[in-house]
XYZ file of C-alpha atoms in Angstrom:
611
model
C 58.123 72.504 18.868
C 57.270 76.339 19.677
C 54.406 78.463 20.759
C 53.389 82.138 21.114
C 52.846 82.902 24.606
C 49.539 84.345 24.663
C 47.642 82.623 21.969
C 48.417 79.005 22.953
C 48.589 78.217 19.274
C 51.845 76.414 17.994
C 54.387 77.512 14.625
C 55.851 74.661 12.886
C 53.543 71.711 14.281
C 52.813 68.747 13.080
C 48.973 69.243 12.437
C 46.645 67.212 14.796
C 45.663 63.923 14.599
C 42.265 62.190 15.391
C 44.672 58.695 16.346
C 45.979 60.186 19.466
C 42.456 60.796 21.190
C 41.158 56.775 20.241
C 41.286 54.405 22.417
C 44.382 51.238 22.041
C 43.348 48.530 24.052
C 39.445 48.811 25.038
C 39.712 46.222 27.620
C 42.159 47.497 29.632
C 40.906 50.713 29.486
C 37.314 49.136 30.618
C 39.388 47.814 33.943
C 40.953 50.772 34.784
C 37.351 52.889 34.297
C 36.321 49.724 36.428
C 38.929 50.262 39.311
C 38.344 53.909 39.393
C 34.883 53.857 39.784
C 35.784 51.865 42.969
C 38.363 54.344 44.143
C 35.526 57.066 43.703
C 33.365 54.939 46.206
C 36.443 55.279 49.018
C 36.705 58.653 48.345
C 32.311 59.329 48.631
C 32.650 56.734 51.947
C 35.356 59.009 52.849
C 33.101 62.097 52.843
C 29.951 60.165 54.327
C 31.446 58.651 57.722
C 32.206 61.597 59.445
C 28.985 62.782 58.438
C 26.865 60.066 59.402
C 28.510 60.524 63.126
C 28.032 63.695 63.473
C 31.657 64.298 63.470
C 31.427 67.135 60.632
C 27.972 68.936 60.074
C 28.300 70.796 56.955
C 27.748 74.968 56.376
C 27.933 74.907 52.346
C 24.446 76.810 52.158
C 25.489 79.958 54.210
C 28.259 80.822 51.060
C 25.813 79.535 48.545
C 23.249 81.705 49.786
C 25.925 84.687 49.682
C 26.901 84.093 46.151
C 23.150 83.879 44.961
C 22.206 87.303 46.481
C 25.263 88.642 45.206
C 24.626 87.663 41.561
C 21.091 88.657 41.980
C 21.922 92.270 42.847
C 24.508 92.068 39.795
C 21.387 90.650 37.791
C 19.234 93.353 38.718
C 21.257 96.267 37.752
C 21.798 94.848 34.302
C 18.461 93.308 33.775
C 16.488 96.556 35.159
C 17.520 98.746 32.165
C 16.153 96.611 28.586
C 18.912 98.748 26.714
C 21.474 98.054 29.087
C 20.931 95.062 29.020
C 20.736 94.174 24.911
C 24.241 96.234 25.172
C 25.356 93.721 27.401
C 23.965 90.836 25.277
C 25.540 92.234 21.911
C 28.943 92.260 23.349
C 28.822 88.349 24.471
C 26.635 87.308 21.081
C 29.059 89.521 18.900
C 31.968 87.918 20.845
C 30.513 84.380 20.166
C 30.271 85.078 16.674
C 33.656 86.239 16.474
C 35.308 82.843 17.411
C 32.378 81.024 15.268
C 34.018 82.772 12.299
C 37.526 82.039 12.968
C 36.625 78.306 13.368
C 34.464 78.632 9.522
C 37.819 80.050 8.411
C 40.193 77.537 9.869
C 38.109 74.750 8.258
C 38.146 76.530 5.235
C 41.735 77.630 4.910
C 43.058 74.094 5.852
C 43.497 74.848 9.544
C 45.441 78.313 8.596
C 46.138 80.249 11.703
C 43.533 83.385 12.666
C 43.493 86.071 15.012
C 41.865 84.563 18.641
C 38.649 86.465 19.345
C 40.299 86.878 22.813
C 43.999 85.823 24.417
C 44.560 84.479 27.483
C 45.680 86.647 29.793
C 49.696 86.988 30.292
C 50.998 84.734 32.547
C 47.792 82.222 32.273
C 49.465 78.671 31.849
C 46.169 76.541 31.419
C 46.262 76.780 27.400
C 50.080 76.004 26.729
C 49.592 72.890 25.355
C 49.862 73.327 21.212
C 47.000 71.458 20.707
C 44.644 74.823 21.787
C 45.452 76.364 19.033
C 46.066 74.021 16.390
C 43.104 71.734 17.009
C 39.941 73.334 15.808
C 37.956 71.445 18.742
C 40.097 72.645 21.531
C 40.850 76.184 20.232
C 37.098 76.909 19.482
C 36.217 75.739 23.094
C 38.976 77.944 24.726
C 38.083 80.923 23.140
C 34.326 80.326 23.591
C 35.509 79.984 27.475
C 37.579 83.058 27.254
C 35.330 85.137 25.480
C 32.589 84.203 28.241
C 34.879 84.763 31.448
C 35.769 88.105 30.473
C 32.447 88.853 29.403
C 31.287 87.869 32.905
C 33.838 89.950 34.396
C 32.928 93.609 32.444
C 29.821 92.850 33.889
C 30.569 92.912 37.522
C 33.796 96.342 36.385
C 30.718 98.011 34.696
C 28.344 97.994 36.868
C 28.161 101.529 38.209
C 25.117 100.811 40.717
C 26.679 98.336 42.756
C 27.909 99.301 46.428
C 32.011 98.467 46.673
C 31.452 95.296 48.870
C 28.958 94.005 46.833
C 31.097 94.524 43.428
C 34.063 93.139 44.919
C 32.259 90.355 46.162
C 30.594 89.515 42.563
C 34.181 90.234 41.245
C 35.691 87.416 43.561
C 32.186 85.078 43.351
C 32.888 85.145 38.713
C 36.342 84.843 39.366
C 35.533 81.171 41.273
C 32.977 80.195 38.843
C 35.046 81.002 36.106
C 38.154 79.463 36.932
C 35.960 75.914 37.652
C 34.525 75.970 34.387
C 38.128 76.090 32.816
C 38.028 73.881 29.981
C 41.481 72.487 31.040
C 39.743 71.288 34.085
C 37.991 68.633 32.335
C 39.230 65.550 30.816
C 36.790 65.332 27.580
C 37.979 69.534 27.052
C 41.685 69.942 28.106
C 44.155 67.910 25.312
C 46.486 67.094 27.495
C 44.253 65.169 29.821
C 42.880 63.817 27.009
C 45.623 62.230 25.480
C 47.221 60.728 28.796
C 44.108 59.142 29.915
C 43.675 57.621 26.034
C 47.716 56.671 26.700
C 47.742 55.132 30.220
C 44.127 53.686 29.497
C 43.130 55.402 32.152
C 45.131 54.771 35.023
C 45.816 58.096 35.858
C 41.968 58.458 36.621
C 42.598 55.515 39.222
C 45.421 56.949 40.747
C 43.732 60.469 40.804
C 40.953 58.781 42.297
C 43.081 57.342 45.033
C 44.726 60.006 45.947
C 41.214 61.736 46.346
C 40.175 59.174 48.555
C 43.376 60.076 50.613
C 42.653 63.885 50.811
C 39.267 63.607 51.959
C 40.031 60.946 54.362
C 43.293 63.347 55.624
C 40.946 66.119 56.293
C 38.364 63.960 57.546
C 35.388 64.524 55.915
C 36.381 67.512 53.640
C 38.965 67.923 50.819
C 42.275 68.713 52.021
C 44.176 69.534 48.437
C 47.587 68.359 48.404
C 49.853 71.441 46.715
C 53.423 68.941 47.565
C 55.031 66.017 48.723
C 55.269 66.836 52.150
C 56.842 63.499 53.244
C 60.673 65.351 52.783
C 59.723 67.726 55.530
C 59.759 67.661 59.305
C 59.600 70.453 61.527
C 62.918 70.674 63.660
C 64.744 68.798 60.708
C 64.531 70.514 57.900
C 62.070 73.511 58.669
C 62.984 76.002 61.749
C 65.945 74.853 62.463
C 67.391 77.845 63.680
C 68.795 76.564 67.170
C 67.340 78.042 70.205
C 65.631 77.361 73.507
C 62.104 77.476 74.554
C 62.237 79.781 77.425
C 58.693 80.398 78.634
C 55.271 79.074 77.742
C 51.994 79.823 78.467
C 47.943 78.782 77.976
C 48.538 80.507 74.294
C 51.763 81.341 73.119
C 55.525 79.526 73.788
C 58.583 81.794 74.172
C 61.387 80.562 71.969
C 65.094 82.639 72.218
C 68.034 81.313 69.702
C 71.397 81.027 70.862
C 73.329 83.798 69.586
C 75.864 84.019 66.137
C 77.710 86.835 67.306
C 80.660 87.580 70.300
C 78.375 90.476 70.941
C 74.555 91.808 70.330
C 72.223 94.501 70.514
C 71.582 95.505 73.775
C 68.076 95.793 72.702
C 66.224 92.510 72.261
C 64.038 91.637 69.522
C 60.499 90.298 69.967
C 58.811 88.823 67.138
C 54.888 88.609 66.999
C 53.924 86.734 63.968
C 50.270 85.900 62.801
C 48.506 83.042 64.820
C 46.669 82.463 61.550
C 49.483 80.230 59.935
C 52.743 79.397 62.114
C 55.466 81.060 63.032
C 58.308 79.464 60.739
C 57.738 80.921 57.474
C 60.410 83.046 58.964
C 62.646 80.093 59.636
C 61.479 77.884 56.650
C 65.219 76.825 56.188
C 68.886 78.512 56.659
C 68.481 80.175 53.225
C 65.462 81.670 53.516
C 65.442 82.397 57.476
C 64.616 85.804 58.505
C 65.409 84.851 62.206
C 68.710 83.116 61.265
C 69.836 86.182 59.676
C 69.183 88.712 62.634
C 70.458 86.647 64.809
C 73.545 86.469 62.888
C 72.837 90.530 62.405
C 73.565 90.898 66.181
C 69.974 90.310 67.239
C 68.835 88.409 70.272
C 65.871 87.023 68.866
C 63.069 86.059 71.066
C 59.585 84.772 68.541
C 56.114 84.135 69.884
C 55.113 80.867 69.145
C 51.670 80.808 69.502
C 49.278 77.249 70.318
C 47.104 75.646 67.595
C 43.961 76.425 70.198
C 41.112 73.897 70.477
C 38.137 73.923 72.733
C 40.054 75.038 75.878
C 41.375 78.111 73.999
C 37.581 79.412 72.988
C 37.350 82.253 75.456
C 40.604 83.879 75.226
C 40.087 87.069 73.639
C 42.762 89.934 72.031
C 43.184 91.043 75.490
C 44.205 87.214 76.255
C 46.728 87.155 73.451
C 47.946 90.436 74.582
C 48.649 89.804 78.082
C 49.445 86.318 77.519
C 51.768 86.159 74.491
C 52.931 89.508 73.813
C 53.421 91.232 77.926
C 54.235 87.608 78.723
C 56.714 87.751 76.108
C 58.495 91.131 77.370
C 58.468 89.392 80.894
C 59.885 86.327 79.588
C 62.521 88.597 77.884
C 63.340 90.778 81.130
C 64.006 87.307 83.292
C 66.167 86.109 80.595
C 68.061 89.306 79.571
C 67.701 91.631 82.320
C 66.209 94.354 79.442
C 63.428 96.273 79.996
C 64.097 98.149 76.612
C 62.993 95.532 73.538
C 62.267 96.218 69.913
C 59.480 94.831 68.436
C 58.386 92.873 65.157
C 54.729 92.299 64.111
C 53.588 90.484 60.845
C 50.528 90.665 59.244
C 47.601 90.128 62.054
C 50.341 89.967 64.556
C 51.065 93.403 63.789
C 47.459 94.145 64.077
C 47.767 92.808 67.771
C 51.119 94.490 68.253
C 49.749 97.695 67.032
C 46.476 97.273 69.498
C 48.933 96.112 72.280
C 51.095 99.373 72.015
C 47.817 101.644 71.799
C 46.892 99.847 75.320
C 50.227 100.124 76.902
C 50.629 103.619 76.483
C 47.549 104.059 78.358
C 48.541 101.674 81.060
C 52.318 103.428 81.102
C 53.674 99.948 79.848
C 56.837 101.829 77.646
C 58.969 98.217 77.337
C 58.532 98.410 73.599
C 60.950 101.549 72.283
C 60.512 100.707 68.268
C 57.998 98.213 66.149
C 58.469 97.130 62.895
C 55.589 95.913 60.783
C 55.498 93.469 58.257
C 52.331 94.046 55.553
C 49.943 95.217 58.627
C 46.714 96.440 58.230
C 45.307 99.004 61.207
C 43.279 100.895 58.840
C 40.733 98.514 56.633
C 39.004 101.108 54.564
C 40.743 99.144 51.610
C 41.357 96.049 52.936
C 42.796 93.242 50.875
C 40.818 90.571 48.927
C 39.943 88.835 52.114
C 37.373 91.521 52.855
C 34.847 89.834 50.532
C 34.258 87.061 53.011
C 33.260 89.464 55.893
C 30.257 91.470 55.903
C 27.325 91.199 59.009
C 25.884 87.815 57.513
C 28.716 85.752 56.655
C 30.226 86.919 60.291
C 27.045 86.016 61.961
C 27.776 82.300 60.123
C 31.192 82.237 61.662
C 30.350 82.783 64.467
C 27.631 80.131 64.707
C 29.868 78.048 63.174
C 32.694 78.369 65.719
C 29.910 78.001 68.823
C 29.768 74.491 68.692
C 33.239 73.654 68.835
C 34.657 77.141 70.403
C 36.806 77.479 66.946
C 37.341 77.615 63.410
C 38.743 74.489 61.766
C 41.928 75.206 60.356
C 41.113 73.770 56.889
C 38.249 76.603 56.196
C 40.901 79.448 57.060
C 43.338 77.502 54.634
C 40.305 77.530 51.768
C 39.703 80.802 52.283
C 43.305 82.028 51.862
C 43.530 79.319 48.319
C 40.111 80.765 46.882
C 42.205 83.873 46.940
C 44.397 82.650 44.352
C 42.473 79.806 42.657
C 43.792 79.493 39.659
C 47.125 78.852 40.790
C 46.400 77.059 44.286
C 43.662 75.313 43.758
C 43.062 74.005 40.255
C 46.134 73.255 38.748
C 46.547 70.819 41.733
C 42.792 69.281 41.422
C 44.086 68.673 37.676
C 47.518 67.657 38.619
C 46.263 64.828 41.538
C 43.056 64.029 40.537
C 43.097 63.779 37.161
C 46.590 63.119 35.949
C 47.176 61.420 38.896
C 50.793 62.870 39.769
C 52.051 63.453 42.848
C 53.132 67.190 43.420
C 56.506 67.951 43.686
C 58.446 68.601 47.625
C 58.278 72.540 48.167
C 59.052 73.742 52.308
C 56.259 76.925 51.103
C 53.319 74.284 50.181
C 54.307 72.380 53.387
C 54.199 75.761 55.311
C 51.091 76.794 53.995
C 48.798 73.480 54.246
C 50.150 73.011 58.404
C 47.149 75.201 58.911
C 46.252 76.675 62.429
C 42.417 76.716 63.985
C 40.789 80.185 65.139
C 40.122 80.282 68.266
C 36.381 81.357 68.671
C 36.148 84.722 70.637
C 39.789 85.633 69.395
C 38.637 85.142 65.765
C 35.016 86.817 65.761
C 37.078 90.192 67.786
C 39.026 90.579 65.230
C 36.379 90.054 62.144
C 33.936 92.312 63.823
C 36.348 95.029 65.000
C 38.929 95.217 62.304
C 37.089 93.973 59.219
C 33.562 94.772 59.685
C 33.452 98.054 62.094
C 37.483 99.054 61.407
C 37.388 100.301 64.829
C 41.334 100.114 65.501
C 42.305 103.064 63.494
C 39.223 105.214 64.670
C 39.804 105.051 68.086
C 36.695 103.252 68.691
C 38.494 99.408 69.901
C 37.690 98.535 73.626
C 40.318 96.361 74.819
C 40.700 96.066 79.079
C 37.539 98.255 79.440
C 39.932 101.080 77.744
C 39.129 102.713 74.386
C 42.443 102.352 72.581
C 44.096 104.966 70.129
C 46.908 104.096 67.847
C 47.724 107.887 68.296
C 48.928 107.484 71.965
C 52.007 105.139 69.775
C 54.992 107.448 69.624
C 57.788 105.375 69.339
C 59.614 104.977 65.925
C 57.641 102.812 63.344
C 59.130 100.792 60.488
C 55.882 100.422 58.186
C 56.554 97.199 55.722
C 54.372 96.983 52.439
C 54.836 94.239 49.470
C 53.652 96.277 46.175
C 51.907 93.057 44.605
C 50.229 92.246 48.059
C 46.420 90.702 47.455
C 45.710 90.277 51.702
C 47.340 93.928 52.856
C 47.562 96.056 50.456
C 50.187 98.338 49.657
C 48.060 101.538 49.464
C 46.243 100.190 52.994
C 49.207 100.198 54.770
C 50.219 103.328 53.760
C 46.955 105.150 54.734
C 47.171 103.017 58.436
C 50.175 104.979 58.904
C 48.694 108.414 59.169
C 46.813 107.025 62.194
C 50.051 106.691 64.740
C 51.570 109.436 66.411
C 54.689 108.996 65.879
C 58.019 109.033 63.377
C 56.781 106.245 60.379
C 58.966 104.624 58.229
C 57.416 103.545 55.010
C 59.188 100.747 52.972
C 57.245 99.471 50.104
C 58.899 95.940 49.053
C 58.338 93.777 45.919
C 56.691 90.759 45.512
C 53.538 89.878 47.591
C 52.664 88.850 51.124
C 54.954 86.273 51.701
C 57.888 86.519 48.901
C 57.825 90.365 49.902
C 58.380 89.980 53.086
C 60.945 86.386 52.943
C 63.475 88.054 50.371
C 67.049 87.152 51.822
C 69.790 89.485 50.582
C 71.528 86.223 49.276
C 69.084 85.772 46.808
C 69.103 89.474 45.170
C 65.325 89.416 44.281
C 62.998 91.721 43.546
C 63.287 95.527 44.752
C 61.849 98.089 47.812
C 61.063 101.901 47.476
C 61.971 104.263 50.065
C 60.599 107.854 50.007
C 59.258 110.795 51.992
C 56.652 110.381 54.896
C 54.080 108.389 54.232
C 51.615 111.299 53.799
C 49.084 112.765 50.977
C 48.074 110.725 47.791
C 49.852 107.014 47.857
C 50.154 106.953 43.810
C 52.388 110.421 44.211
C 54.490 108.747 46.478
C 55.485 105.644 45.035
C 56.076 107.945 41.891
C 58.536 109.900 43.851
C 59.982 106.673 45.740
C 63.357 105.819 45.272
C 63.753 102.289 43.646
C 66.471 100.225 45.477
C 67.207 96.493 43.898
C 67.371 93.040 46.189
C 66.089 92.653 50.046
C 65.201 95.676 51.900
C 66.853 93.463 55.068
C 69.699 95.585 55.050
C 67.946 98.437 55.047
C 65.685 97.647 57.931
C 68.981 96.792 59.719
C 70.070 100.095 59.482
C 66.818 101.517 60.567
C 67.207 99.383 63.611
C 70.622 100.423 64.365
C 70.128 104.395 63.595
C 67.847 103.867 66.682
C 70.317 102.098 69.488
C 73.357 100.572 68.344
C 74.675 99.537 71.624
C 76.564 96.422 72.102
C 76.575 93.745 74.991
C 78.362 90.309 75.217
C 75.897 88.158 73.435
C 73.530 86.001 75.270
C 72.715 82.166 75.482
C 69.174 81.149 76.298
C 69.013 79.540 79.861
C 71.797 81.135 81.505
C 69.410 82.999 83.746
C 66.148 80.714 83.774
C 65.521 76.942 83.356
C 64.372 76.622 79.643
C 61.899 74.197 78.263
C 63.172 72.204 75.263
C 64.686 73.010 72.067
C 62.948 75.549 69.363
C 60.930 75.324 67.689
C 59.024 73.554 70.925
C 55.753 72.124 71.306
C 52.967 73.975 69.822
C 54.211 74.815 66.659
C 54.083 70.892 65.940
C 50.317 70.402 66.780
C 48.501 69.899 63.026
C 44.282 69.510 62.642
C-alpha cells in the first residue's frame, strides 16, 4: 500500500468501504460509551476538586483576552478597507470552490484522482492515512481545513499595518487555533480514529478517558500531558549517571564535581551553568548522549551547577542571588576543591544569559577567575528573540507577576505548557490524539522524560529575566542594574565561544549572531545544525548534522552564513580544540573529596525535586 507523501492520496489502494465505519456490536459499544462517560466524570472531578478547595486559581482570562485583542487588531486591518476585505474573502471563497469542484469531479469520475486545492506542508504527518485521499468525505474535510488554515496564516503575513510584535503574536495564535481545529484531532473527522473506535467498540475511548483523569490528577487539577512512558526512567539510575559527588550546596544550587576518566586533566577546571528553566541533566541524559561524560573523557575536571527547584522560600531570590549563590559560589567551591582560581565556563540558554551578566558584573568588581566563556544557544540581545517573545509584553508580564505573587513562584507546568505550545503540532496534539482518543500509552523516551520534568520559576528571578531581557532588552544596551551597578557586556574581554543552532526557535541563530558584537573581546561564532536541544546535544559518535564556522560575527548574518565553512558531524571536537588553544596545561587527575568533604553522590538532591 503506497501513498504520495504530500497529498495523502493512495495509489493502488482498494476503494474506501462503508462497512469499516459501521458498529458491529451495538450492545458492547453502548456499554463502552457508558464506561467512557464514567471515566470522563472522574476526569471532571480531578479538575474540579482542587478548584473547590481553593488550591488552584485559574488565570485563563488573561491569555484569552490577549488573543482576542490581537485578533481584533488583525481584523481591523482587513476590515478597515472594503477592497482589501473583499480580496481576502475572494481568496478564501476561491479556495473553497476549488475544493468543491474537486469533490464533484471525483464523484462524477468514480473516484478518479484530482489535484488537491492545497497540499499539506512537507513533514506534516496528520494526513498520512490512505482514507484522507481515497474517501471523498475525509478528503473534502482535509482540503477545506488546509485551505482555511493557509488562508488565515496569509492574513497575518500580508497584514502590512501591524507592528512586528502584534504580527508575531497573531501568527502564533492563528497557528494554535489551526492546530487545535484540525480534523485529525476528532473521532468523527479522522478516519483512523473512527476505524479504531468502531473496531474496538469504543474501548479506546474508555482507556483514553482513564488516562485523561490520571493526567489531570497528576497535574493537581491541570492537565499534565504525558508525552512518553516515564516509568522506565530514574534519575541517577539510567539518567544523569556520570559518576561524581556533590561538593557544595547553597540555597539556590548544588555544585557537582565529576570523577576523572583520564590520568591527567586540564589545569583549568570547567564550570557549567545550565538553565534553571529546566534541569541540568539534558547534558547527561545517558552515556551515549552525555556532554558532561564526554568532556570528562577529554580531560576536563567538570563542575556543574544543579539549580534548586524553587518554592515559596525562594520567591525573593533575585538574579544577583543566583550569581552570588550559584555562579560565584561554584567558583569558590572549585577553588577549595582543586586549588585553582582560573576556570573555563559554559552557560546554556538562560544559564548563558546569567553567565554573561555575571561576567559583566565581575569585570567591574575585579573578579577575573573565569578565563574563557562558552555560550550554548544563548541570547544577550533580545531584539530578534525567538518564539517565546509572543508571551512577553507589559500586560502579559504583569499578569505573570500577579500570578507569581500568590505563591512566590510560577508553576512548572505553566512554563512547560508555554514551551510545548511553541511546537503544538509536534508536542501537544499528537499526544492528545494518541493518549486520549486512541487510548494508547506513549513510548519510553528519555528526552521527553526530561522535557516533562519541569521546574518552577522563582518570582523575583523570573520577573527580572522577563523585564530586563525580553521586555526591555537592558543587558545588551548597558542598562541592566545588578548589585547597584550598571553593567556592560563590553567589559567582558575574555575569549568567547558563541554557539548557535540553525533551526533554533527559542534562541535564533540570527539573535545569537547579533549578540556577539556586544562583547569586548574575541568571539568565535559557530552555528550547529538542528535546534535548541539536538543542535547542542550532538555527540561525535552519532555522526549527525553539521556545523558552520567562518569569519568574525560582524555585518550581515545571511552573508556570514553563505560564506561559512560547512563541517559534517558534531561541533564538540571543534570546541575542544578551541579550549586547548587557550590553555593546554595538564595536571594529575583530581578526585572529588580530596580536599573537602562531599555531600553525597551526583546527581545530588536538588535535581530530584519534582513539581
